XYZ file of C-alpha atoms in Angstrom:
696
model
C 17.486 -31.077 -10.376
C 16.602 -34.527 -11.768
C 15.138 -35.459 -15.193
C 13.302 -38.726 -15.961
C 11.896 -39.840 -19.320
C 9.411 -42.576 -20.210
C 7.180 -43.631 -23.100
C 3.429 -43.461 -22.648
C 0.800 -44.539 -25.140
C -2.014 -42.092 -24.584
C -5.147 -43.617 -26.184
C -3.205 -46.356 -28.059
C -2.429 -49.827 -26.694
C 1.171 -50.716 -25.945
C 0.663 -54.068 -27.748
C 1.391 -52.235 -30.994
C 5.124 -52.437 -30.162
C 5.618 -56.145 -31.016
C 3.420 -55.653 -34.088
C 5.714 -52.837 -35.281
C 8.748 -55.053 -34.690
C 7.066 -57.946 -36.547
C 6.278 -55.597 -39.440
C 9.949 -54.550 -39.645
C 11.102 -58.214 -39.668
C 8.519 -59.155 -42.318
C 9.562 -56.260 -44.547
C 13.252 -57.186 -44.229
C 12.485 -60.850 -44.970
C 10.531 -59.957 -48.105
C 13.371 -57.714 -49.292
C 16.296 -60.069 -48.600
C 14.708 -63.553 -48.740
C 16.213 -64.283 -52.194
C 19.966 -63.538 -52.193
C 21.609 -62.682 -55.440
C 25.269 -61.924 -54.835
C 25.035 -61.195 -51.081
C 26.721 -63.401 -48.625
C 24.933 -64.784 -45.579
C 26.501 -62.341 -43.118
C 25.810 -59.324 -45.348
C 22.231 -60.435 -45.893
C 21.624 -60.808 -42.157
C 23.257 -57.421 -41.416
C 21.263 -55.577 -44.082
C 18.074 -57.306 -42.943
C 18.684 -56.146 -39.377
C 19.233 -52.565 -40.509
C 16.062 -52.546 -42.617
C 14.001 -54.315 -39.923
C 15.005 -51.809 -37.245
C 14.363 -48.798 -39.521
C 10.916 -50.024 -40.599
C 9.968 -50.997 -37.025
C 10.874 -47.539 -35.772
C 8.925 -45.819 -38.593
C 5.879 -48.002 -37.843
C 6.322 -47.300 -34.155
C 6.255 -43.537 -34.822
C 3.055 -43.890 -36.866
C 1.320 -45.187 -33.724
C 2.065 -41.731 -32.189
C 3.432 -42.643 -28.753
C 4.107 -39.835 -26.255
C 7.286 -39.065 -24.349
C 6.655 -38.283 -20.693
C 9.391 -36.132 -19.143
C 9.415 -35.480 -15.404
C 11.594 -32.801 -13.854
C 12.141 -32.982 -10.105
C 13.024 -29.562 -8.679
C 13.954 -29.513 -4.990
C 13.255 -26.219 -3.174
C 15.219 -25.586 -0.033
C 13.300 -24.203 2.944
C 13.480 -20.418 3.184
C 14.680 -18.909 6.437
C 13.777 -15.215 6.524
C 15.606 -13.052 9.062
C 13.860 -9.731 9.820
C 15.754 -7.372 12.115
C 14.213 -4.316 13.800
C 16.134 -1.227 12.629
C 14.177 1.370 14.607
C 15.878 3.794 16.967
C 14.256 2.305 20.095
C 16.587 -0.729 19.828
C 19.613 1.389 20.739
C 17.817 4.002 22.840
C 16.398 1.550 25.412
C 18.785 -1.403 25.334
C 19.658 -3.442 28.440
C 23.055 -3.150 30.026
C 25.740 -5.091 28.188
C 23.847 -5.295 24.901
C 25.938 -4.451 21.848
C 23.916 -4.050 18.654
C 26.941 -4.490 16.341
C 27.904 -7.744 18.061
C 24.291 -8.956 17.966
C 23.951 -8.221 14.241
C 27.191 -10.071 13.571
C 25.875 -13.135 15.423
C 22.558 -12.832 13.583
C 24.408 -12.848 10.256
C 26.302 -16.000 11.321
C 23.054 -17.990 11.324
C 23.355 -18.240 7.538
C 26.720 -20.022 7.899
C 25.453 -22.237 10.724
C 22.495 -23.476 8.686
C 24.729 -24.330 5.744
C 23.696 -25.097 2.195
C 20.528 -27.022 3.105
C 18.641 -23.772 3.738
C 18.037 -20.639 1.683
C 18.601 -17.775 4.152
C 17.437 -14.243 3.259
C 18.164 -11.192 5.441
C 16.029 -8.075 5.932
C 15.631 -5.114 8.252
C 12.502 -3.097 8.906
C 11.187 0.112 10.432
C 8.009 1.489 8.863
C 8.741 -0.711 5.817
C 10.771 -3.776 4.909
C 14.293 -3.339 3.483
C 16.856 -5.803 2.131
C 19.835 -6.842 4.260
C 20.719 -6.414 7.915
C 21.544 -2.959 9.279
C 23.463 -1.555 12.217
C 22.121 1.996 11.818
C 19.066 1.657 14.099
C 17.768 4.999 12.845
C 14.174 4.151 11.895
C 11.701 6.809 13.001
C 8.710 4.439 13.086
C 8.109 0.725 13.632
C 5.503 -1.341 11.794
C 5.962 -5.016 12.618
C 2.720 -6.031 10.891
C 3.723 -4.557 7.529
C 7.119 -6.308 7.712
C 5.400 -9.674 8.215
C 2.882 -8.946 5.459
C 5.550 -7.883 2.959
C 7.579 -11.023 3.675
C 4.481 -13.124 3.089
C 3.654 -11.296 -0.164
C 7.227 -11.367 -1.474
C 7.618 -15.131 -0.981
C 4.056 -16.231 -1.666
C 3.771 -19.877 -2.837
C 7.387 -20.523 -1.879
C 8.709 -22.902 0.759
C 8.922 -20.551 3.757
C 10.255 -22.710 6.560
C 10.965 -20.199 9.298
C 10.943 -16.486 10.020
C 13.368 -15.038 12.557
C 11.909 -11.818 13.973
C 14.422 -9.824 16.045
C 12.642 -6.894 17.717
C 11.676 -5.354 21.042
C 7.968 -5.827 20.322
C 7.260 -2.088 20.296
C 5.336 -0.783 17.278
C 3.793 2.618 16.645
C 2.329 2.021 13.196
C 0.002 -0.564 11.714
C -2.191 -3.219 13.262
C -1.435 -5.839 15.906
C 1.347 -8.042 14.438
C -0.213 -11.175 15.969
C -3.130 -10.952 13.541
C -0.820 -10.532 10.536
C 1.399 -13.389 11.742
C -1.550 -15.810 11.471
C -1.473 -15.386 7.689
C 2.157 -16.530 7.526
C 2.186 -20.326 7.410
C 5.641 -20.780 8.896
C 7.390 -21.070 12.235
C 8.218 -17.615 13.612
C 11.166 -17.561 15.998
C 11.261 -14.264 17.888
C 14.420 -12.747 19.349
C 13.445 -10.610 22.325
C 15.433 -7.380 22.178
C 15.062 -4.386 24.479
C 14.674 -4.262 28.240
C 11.547 -5.273 30.158
C 12.894 -4.045 33.505
C 11.423 -0.611 34.304
C 14.138 1.966 34.961
C 13.880 5.554 36.099
C 12.353 7.414 33.233
C 9.969 10.314 32.625
C 8.093 10.587 29.360
C 5.281 12.310 27.523
C 3.560 9.202 26.154
C 0.641 10.876 24.393
C -1.060 14.214 23.696
C -4.711 14.463 22.702
C -5.440 17.698 20.869
C -7.325 19.204 17.964
C -5.140 20.152 15.029
C -7.038 23.417 14.578
C -8.396 26.058 16.915
C -10.256 29.302 16.288
C -9.013 32.768 16.945
C -10.042 34.083 20.374
C -11.226 30.682 21.647
C -9.791 28.548 24.433
C -8.750 24.973 23.642
C -7.630 21.980 25.681
C -4.641 19.684 25.267
C -4.690 16.460 27.275
C -1.130 15.444 28.171
C -0.448 11.882 29.343
C 2.651 12.050 31.575
C 4.353 8.907 32.873
C 7.102 8.375 35.433
C 8.783 5.070 36.291
C 10.860 4.327 39.386
C 10.438 7.993 40.365
C 8.174 7.798 43.414
C 8.564 10.880 45.594
C 9.807 13.086 42.770
C 7.956 16.229 41.661
C 7.453 16.429 37.905
C 7.636 19.895 36.363
C 5.515 20.196 33.235
C 5.950 23.154 30.889
C 4.217 24.081 27.637
C 5.937 26.506 25.253
C 4.210 28.154 22.300
C 6.689 29.075 19.562
C 9.455 29.049 22.180
C 7.510 31.142 24.759
C 6.421 29.355 27.956
C 2.652 29.704 28.344
C 1.888 27.024 30.963
C 3.637 25.383 33.948
C 2.507 22.838 36.527
C 4.158 20.737 39.247
C 2.912 17.146 39.589
C 3.968 14.856 42.459
C 4.717 11.246 41.442
C 3.117 9.029 44.097
C 3.917 5.568 42.680
C 6.758 3.701 40.967
C 4.659 3.399 37.798
C 2.977 6.824 37.731
C 0.577 7.856 34.957
C -1.618 10.921 34.837
C -3.660 12.769 32.222
C -3.115 16.518 32.641
C -5.581 18.893 30.955
C -3.806 22.020 29.688
C -6.021 24.991 28.832
C -4.607 27.459 26.313
C -5.886 30.437 24.313
C -5.696 30.862 20.521
C -4.652 34.503 20.329
C -2.841 34.633 16.978
C -3.707 33.311 13.529
C -1.415 30.788 11.843
C 0.360 27.483 12.588
C 1.849 27.417 16.092
C 4.390 25.051 17.597
C 3.649 23.789 21.119
C 6.435 21.976 22.985
C 5.277 19.957 26.001
C 8.173 19.037 28.289
C 8.926 17.308 31.576
C 12.057 18.544 33.349
C 14.600 15.680 33.696
C 15.392 14.069 37.061
C 18.603 12.552 38.348
C 19.741 9.165 36.962
C 17.072 9.153 34.271
C 17.318 6.454 31.591
C 16.732 8.818 28.683
C 15.642 12.409 28.238
C 14.756 11.965 24.561
C 11.173 11.119 25.492
C 10.702 13.975 27.972
C 9.412 16.369 25.335
C 6.816 16.184 22.589
C 6.020 18.776 19.923
C 2.611 19.308 18.332
C 1.374 21.869 15.819
C -1.982 23.608 15.955
C -3.397 25.877 13.267
C -5.395 28.872 14.479
C -8.116 29.890 12.018
C -10.412 32.857 11.728
C -13.541 30.858 10.894
C -14.709 27.444 9.732
C -15.945 26.691 6.247
C -19.649 25.806 6.430
C -20.906 22.858 4.387
C -24.477 21.647 3.954
C -25.355 18.007 3.293
C -28.960 17.615 2.151
C -30.670 14.227 1.833
C -34.160 12.861 1.291
C -34.049 9.763 3.518
C -31.726 8.602 6.320
C -28.688 6.603 5.202
C -25.503 5.460 7.024
C -23.409 7.329 4.439
C -24.714 10.645 5.799
C -23.266 10.152 9.283
C -19.998 8.763 7.860
C -19.517 11.833 5.639
C -20.228 14.155 8.565
C -17.761 12.364 10.875
C -14.948 12.267 8.300
C -15.386 15.847 7.057
C -15.460 17.340 10.560
C -12.187 15.646 11.464
C -10.721 18.445 9.411
C -11.344 21.300 11.795
C -11.497 23.738 8.902
C -14.958 22.447 8.071
C -18.315 22.519 9.810
C -20.877 20.237 8.190
C -24.633 20.385 8.810
C -26.929 17.563 7.709
C -30.586 18.240 6.925
C -33.479 16.422 5.269
C -35.075 18.152 2.306
C -38.344 18.765 4.153
C -36.499 21.037 6.603
C -34.457 23.028 4.076
C -36.835 26.002 4.243
C -35.660 26.822 7.772
C -32.038 27.352 6.654
C -30.231 30.276 5.082
C -28.524 28.539 2.165
C -26.332 31.574 1.502
C -24.375 30.764 4.700
C -22.859 27.662 3.138
C -19.824 27.531 0.868
C -20.596 24.030 -0.454
C -23.784 21.967 -0.760
C -23.573 18.168 -0.900
C -26.682 16.629 -2.472
C -26.984 13.031 -1.300
C -29.174 11.112 -3.757
C -31.219 14.246 -4.504
C -31.082 17.110 -7.024
C -31.950 20.815 -6.610
C -35.368 20.211 -8.177
C -36.349 18.091 -5.161
C -36.943 21.271 -3.125
C -38.106 24.652 -4.365
C -35.832 26.757 -2.151
C -32.800 24.662 -3.118
C -33.678 24.929 -6.807
C -34.107 28.702 -6.585
C -30.880 29.256 -4.636
C -28.647 27.128 -6.888
C -30.086 28.795 -9.984
C -29.208 32.288 -8.727
C -25.824 31.541 -7.114
C -22.549 29.910 -8.078
C -22.264 27.825 -4.892
C -20.258 24.603 -5.534
C -22.331 21.407 -5.635
C -21.344 17.834 -4.927
C -23.770 15.192 -6.185
C -23.707 11.695 -4.684
C -25.817 9.335 -6.756
C -27.562 6.141 -5.662
C -30.654 3.975 -5.923
C -32.924 6.822 -4.736
C -32.057 9.092 -7.680
C -34.220 9.594 -10.734
C -31.685 9.224 -13.555
C -33.432 11.602 -15.947
C -33.566 14.344 -13.330
C -29.977 13.554 -12.260
C -28.605 13.938 -15.806
C -30.428 17.231 -16.261
C -29.194 18.630 -12.922
C -25.447 18.081 -13.343
C -22.979 18.171 -16.206
C -20.206 15.929 -14.915
C -21.214 12.281 -15.348
C -23.872 11.052 -17.768
C -25.724 7.814 -16.937
C -27.954 6.003 -19.408
C -29.918 3.654 -17.155
C -31.818 0.857 -18.840
C -33.530 -0.324 -15.662
C -33.890 0.790 -12.068
C -31.171 -1.423 -10.558
C -27.754 -1.048 -8.951
C -24.505 -2.943 -9.410
C -21.312 -3.273 -7.397
C -18.478 -1.061 -8.664
C -14.945 -0.930 -7.280
C -12.842 2.236 -7.390
C -9.991 2.379 -9.895
C -7.698 5.424 -9.700
C -6.720 7.261 -12.894
C -3.250 8.505 -13.795
C -4.119 11.698 -15.657
C -6.157 13.458 -12.953
C -4.563 16.836 -12.236
C -6.952 19.093 -10.324
C -5.397 18.190 -6.973
C -2.983 15.633 -5.559
C -3.783 12.500 -3.583
C -0.899 10.561 -2.055
C 0.102 7.214 -3.550
C -0.866 5.584 -0.253
C -4.410 6.944 -0.490
C -4.797 5.922 -4.136
C -3.546 2.435 -3.331
C -6.005 2.086 -0.460
C -8.933 3.318 -2.565
C -8.169 0.625 -5.142
C -8.430 -2.044 -2.434
C -11.700 -0.917 -0.812
C -14.981 -2.849 -1.250
C -17.454 -1.881 -3.980
C -19.991 0.927 -3.941
C -23.529 0.464 -5.283
C -23.912 2.386 -8.541
C -26.980 2.710 -10.798
C -26.918 0.083 -13.538
C -26.321 1.550 -16.988
C -23.810 3.034 -19.412
C -21.619 5.853 -18.118
C -19.759 8.678 -19.770
C -17.837 11.754 -18.606
C -19.310 15.049 -19.774
C -17.202 17.448 -21.824
C -14.581 19.181 -19.691
C -14.889 16.721 -16.790
C -11.808 15.451 -14.970
C -12.183 11.856 -13.782
C -10.546 10.985 -10.471
C -11.896 7.420 -10.104
C -13.147 4.966 -12.698
C -15.273 1.881 -12.196
C -14.003 -1.673 -11.959
C -16.869 -4.139 -12.321
C -15.820 -7.524 -10.997
C -12.318 -8.022 -12.380
C -12.910 -5.848 -15.446
C -11.463 -2.334 -15.534
C -13.824 -0.009 -17.400
C -13.733 3.584 -18.613
C -16.968 4.336 -16.760
C -16.390 7.311 -14.402
C -17.089 6.750 -10.709
C -16.024 10.175 -9.384
C -15.397 13.258 -11.510
C -15.158 17.059 -11.289
C -16.164 19.846 -13.634
C -16.301 23.635 -13.772
C -18.814 25.501 -15.886
C -20.043 29.106 -15.808
C -18.012 29.844 -12.689
C -19.384 26.916 -10.634
C -17.412 23.859 -9.620
C -19.245 20.548 -9.326
C -18.352 17.015 -8.326
C -20.239 13.775 -8.854
C -19.779 10.454 -7.075
C -21.821 7.811 -8.877
C -22.238 5.362 -6.027
C -23.528 4.912 -2.491
C -21.985 2.853 0.316
C -19.237 5.074 1.713
C -19.915 3.469 5.082
C -18.443 0.247 3.614
C -15.274 2.097 2.655
C -15.077 3.595 6.137
C -15.320 0.209 7.914
C -13.056 -1.588 5.454
C -10.270 0.989 5.596
C -10.146 0.911 9.369
C -10.341 -2.880 9.458
C -7.546 -3.305 6.897
C -5.265 -0.347 7.570
C -6.209 0.754 11.104
C -7.125 4.328 10.150
C -9.462 6.496 8.067
C -6.664 8.527 6.453
C -7.547 7.701 2.823
C -11.217 8.579 3.251
C -10.329 11.767 5.143
C -7.856 12.843 2.473
C -10.292 12.110 -0.369
C -13.083 14.162 1.215
C -10.821 16.961 2.439
C -9.031 17.450 -0.892
C -12.301 17.273 -2.841
C -13.920 19.903 -0.620
C -10.818 22.081 -0.740
C -10.887 22.027 -4.539
C -14.638 22.667 -4.795
C -14.562 25.647 -2.437
C -11.253 27.121 -3.619
C -12.717 29.231 -6.404
C -15.088 31.085 -4.124
C -12.484 33.766 -3.432
C -11.999 34.399 -7.175
C -8.246 34.572 -6.747
C -6.523 34.539 -10.127
C -3.452 32.721 -8.796
C -3.356 30.204 -5.959
C -0.486 28.147 -4.596
C -1.007 25.974 -1.543
C 0.472 22.982 0.236
C -1.620 19.810 0.303
C -1.660 20.201 4.098
C -0.266 22.621 6.625
C 1.712 20.129 8.727
C 3.760 17.281 7.227
C 5.403 14.449 9.152
C 9.161 14.100 9.053
C 10.145 11.916 6.094
C 6.930 12.656 4.189
C 7.004 14.096 0.668
C 5.947 17.749 0.569
C 3.245 18.209 -2.088
C 2.088 21.608 -3.376
C -0.531 22.624 -5.948
C -0.976 25.810 -7.981
C -3.801 27.206 -10.112
C -3.759 30.125 -12.539
C -6.902 31.696 -14.053
C -7.199 33.993 -17.047
C -9.540 36.990 -17.228
C -12.476 34.701 -18.008
C -11.651 32.666 -14.849
C -10.591 29.693 -16.930
C -7.720 27.506 -15.769
C -4.509 27.944 -17.782
C -1.001 26.594 -17.305
C 0.966 28.237 -20.099
C 3.482 30.310 -18.066
C 6.047 28.815 -15.690
C 5.364 28.886 -11.949
C 8.405 29.216 -9.684
C 8.463 28.767 -5.939
C 11.069 29.602 -3.312
C 10.826 27.705 -0.020
C 12.797 28.965 2.975
C 13.210 27.325 6.368
C 13.658 29.053 9.725
C 17.464 28.871 9.365
C 17.325 30.922 6.172
C 18.135 28.041 3.802
C 16.393 28.373 0.434
C 14.966 25.641 -1.797
C 13.914 26.704 -5.295
C 11.621 24.648 -7.526
C 9.705 24.877 -10.784
C 6.143 23.510 -10.755
C 5.285 20.714 -13.198
C 2.370 21.244 -15.549
C -0.627 18.935 -15.421
C -3.627 18.906 -17.762
C -5.018 22.197 -16.430
C -2.974 23.329 -13.439
C 0.368 22.759 -11.698
C 1.820 20.316 -9.183
C 5.073 20.058 -7.264
C 6.557 17.223 -5.252
C 9.301 18.967 -3.289
C 10.455 15.646 -1.835
C 11.576 15.137 1.740
C 12.688 18.293 3.560
C 14.250 18.615 7.025
C 11.972 19.249 9.987
C 11.117 22.849 10.821
C 8.918 25.776 9.820
C 8.897 26.898 6.187
C 7.714 29.987 4.332
C 7.167 29.917 0.600
C 6.567 32.434 -2.162
C 5.253 31.292 -5.549
C 5.259 33.619 -8.532
C 4.270 33.633 -12.187
C 3.270 36.082 -14.907
C 0.325 35.889 -17.285
C 0.814 38.342 -20.120
C 2.116 41.511 -18.493
C 0.443 40.870 -15.123
C 2.650 39.353 -12.389
C 1.207 37.209 -9.582
C 2.713 36.275 -6.224
C 1.315 34.070 -3.463
C 2.886 33.490 -0.053
C 2.205 30.815 2.528
C 3.725 28.554 5.123
C 3.848 24.937 6.218
C 5.570 22.940 8.931
C 7.438 19.636 8.977
C 7.147 18.161 12.433
C 9.651 15.683 13.887
C 8.591 12.114 14.564
C 9.297 11.185 18.172
C 7.250 7.992 18.164
C 10.190 5.737 18.976
C 10.897 7.496 22.266
C 7.379 7.216 23.694
C 7.831 3.632 24.950
C 10.920 2.448 26.772
C 9.867 -0.963 28.149
C 10.039 -3.804 25.628
C 6.907 -5.868 24.920
C 8.165 -9.438 25.133
C 4.659 -10.767 25.813
C 3.750 -9.898 22.226
C 6.817 -11.737 20.893
C 6.035 -14.795 23.021
C 2.479 -14.866 21.646
C 3.637 -14.605 18.010
C 6.154 -17.432 18.457
C 3.760 -19.708 20.351
C 0.879 -19.417 17.878
C 3.236 -20.368 15.020
C 4.644 -23.416 16.811
C 8.077 -21.898 17.438
C 9.585 -20.214 20.486
C 10.965 -16.919 21.766
C 14.705 -16.615 22.421
C 16.783 -14.100 24.294
C 19.803 -12.554 22.499
C 22.073 -14.696 24.675
C 20.368 -17.827 23.264
C 20.983 -16.882 19.641
C 23.553 -19.676 19.249
C 20.716 -22.205 19.782
C 18.594 -20.908 16.891
C 20.248 -22.796 14.022
C 19.929 -26.108 15.858
C 16.245 -25.440 16.654
C 15.537 -24.808 12.984
C 17.367 -27.976 11.939
C 15.379 -30.071 14.424
C 12.023 -28.621 13.347
C 10.344 -31.359 11.280
C 8.064 -28.790 9.616
C 11.069 -27.099 8.004
C 12.209 -29.329 5.178
C 13.050 -29.358 1.499
C 10.072 -29.724 -0.823
C 10.457 -31.435 -4.200
C 8.244 -30.175 -7.005
C 7.719 -32.352 -10.079
C 6.951 -30.882 -13.480
C 5.418 -33.403 -15.901
C 5.355 -32.708 -19.629
C 4.171 -34.738 -22.602
C 5.424 -34.491 -26.182
C 5.034 -36.534 -29.387
C 7.899 -38.948 -29.945
C 7.759 -38.144 -33.660
C 8.935 -34.603 -32.849
C 12.295 -35.920 -31.612
C 15.002 -34.932 -34.090
C 17.461 -37.561 -32.879
C 15.086 -40.350 -34.018
C 14.993 -38.859 -37.514
C 18.773 -38.788 -37.554
C 18.902 -42.388 -36.296
C 16.499 -43.637 -39.006
C 18.432 -41.746 -41.679
C 21.670 -43.274 -40.392
C 20.224 -46.803 -40.536
C 18.921 -46.391 -44.093
C 22.103 -44.636 -45.273
C 24.273 -47.372 -43.810
C 22.120 -50.010 -45.496
C 22.378 -48.188 -48.855
C 26.161 -47.853 -48.619
C 26.566 -51.529 -47.767
C 24.286 -52.554 -50.627
C 26.258 -50.301 -52.984
C 29.533 -51.842 -51.866
C 28.114 -55.299 -52.517
C 26.881 -54.234 -55.946
C 23.172 -54.470 -55.112
C 22.436 -50.802 -56.042
């Protein structure tokens, strides 16, 4: 770090300097021109002291500025990101030693020396600090590792990124697109083996997560076999440990792939485990990828939902597609002019898209006589007066018939049901909806899930809220444009999981009270992935069917091995929530109990935690991807055996260099304390000398 100082004059001319000096000399001459008892040397010395002091004081009155420049060199960052997923060790080439490789990777820091700032990371589904030899990651997301590196070191001098991986990813988007946002050279280290070896695997299973009791359903199994021409593959499917399907498949090529439709029957209600397996063959590379487990829930019937609208809108088809991905729900869309042909009593929830019950006589009559849950979605087509009269969740005072863009902003005190942190984070990043222009307020008793952010201003205006009154649950979404959310989520995150979870959880809450159960305890979903937090909700109603959370709610969770996990639910504003954390894979039964007054309540249920076998589905490394990432960044791909060349390549790269930042600051010279001390010293010295000579 280097500091430089200089005097600058701002709006004043620098010619004032000799004038200040002349003024100091003139003042000294006037004071000491007529000597009394002073000798010549003393008179000249005292004159010099007074001249300098006066010149400096005059100089300060001109108000010059001190310019200070700080030069801060920033070494180039070299970021090493090492793949810590299990595929690195499972499908390594002969002679590859991961411990030895990691040791050589760590030596790069020493080889680059003090001219570079080297940081080390490892990644699986997320980025972690430091290198690791565990290779136990269950998922690989190369894109998120690159993005997190870019976000963590934004506006810093990133010179190079060293990406050591096999190029196989099973989460996130294509890493090549994310790598374009990183303005640095990306050197890729090609791990894994690109040579196909004898291996059988279940690479994918297409299936519906739910089936209906008594119906047949199809699973499509993609079986692959490499270097196994002439072998006969034996495929078996076991339901809860009982074999229900077998088939022999001849492999007629060295790179054999075939989609096998498996027809099964849903003959028992509940969540069932299906294990699809290929029998191993001699000299097979790995048998870890020969089997895949899926879970299918068998239901008695689907919940029927009606979506009524006045005019066609892209939101209608988006809602239908997303809701019906949850096989528990069957959604029918209908325009208001065709409502008369339907039996509204068949539906457990009615979604009113930019309409109110008064828009159709049969709808108005039915909702007045029943307690069916209603979900209002408001937009430009709504009449605000009619809308405010129809629902008691969100109040809108509209000054004019216009719409404005409103972003979603999640709230912290919402407690009716639980959305994952991932979903809430995604909702906050989605594009705006179009909401009626006006002042918003939440009605009494409403619970606000999402608030409005207008531009960059967070407001207290509700965007989505829920309420319960007179035994009916209602929801209101004050904005149209869900099709934008749908496209943006897939474009940014590669899935529709946040939208699906928002709709599914909202519908589950709205329809939950139809059974009039006084006590409910349920998992946020029936099947959790391994490593995912298990979330449960509970609701307790008093005799008037009002939510209460005064008594404690206990739950005992037991896995198939008989191990028990006991928890106490946490209270929210009106109900209960529990984050049971990460539990081992397997099937679980739970029993929740509480007591209101003298009446005890008990609810039982089950959920499953399925293992993640994503890392075993691909055995051949994707070095083409790594070559493309390196080439587009201006770097190159290296083999592990070439790792000793990496430090020299980085040193020779002219784009990787130290950057010097200068920080310029201006301050008034008169603020300098040392000048005050200097002036005081000059005048004090003069006074002492005059006193010694008898002139004071």
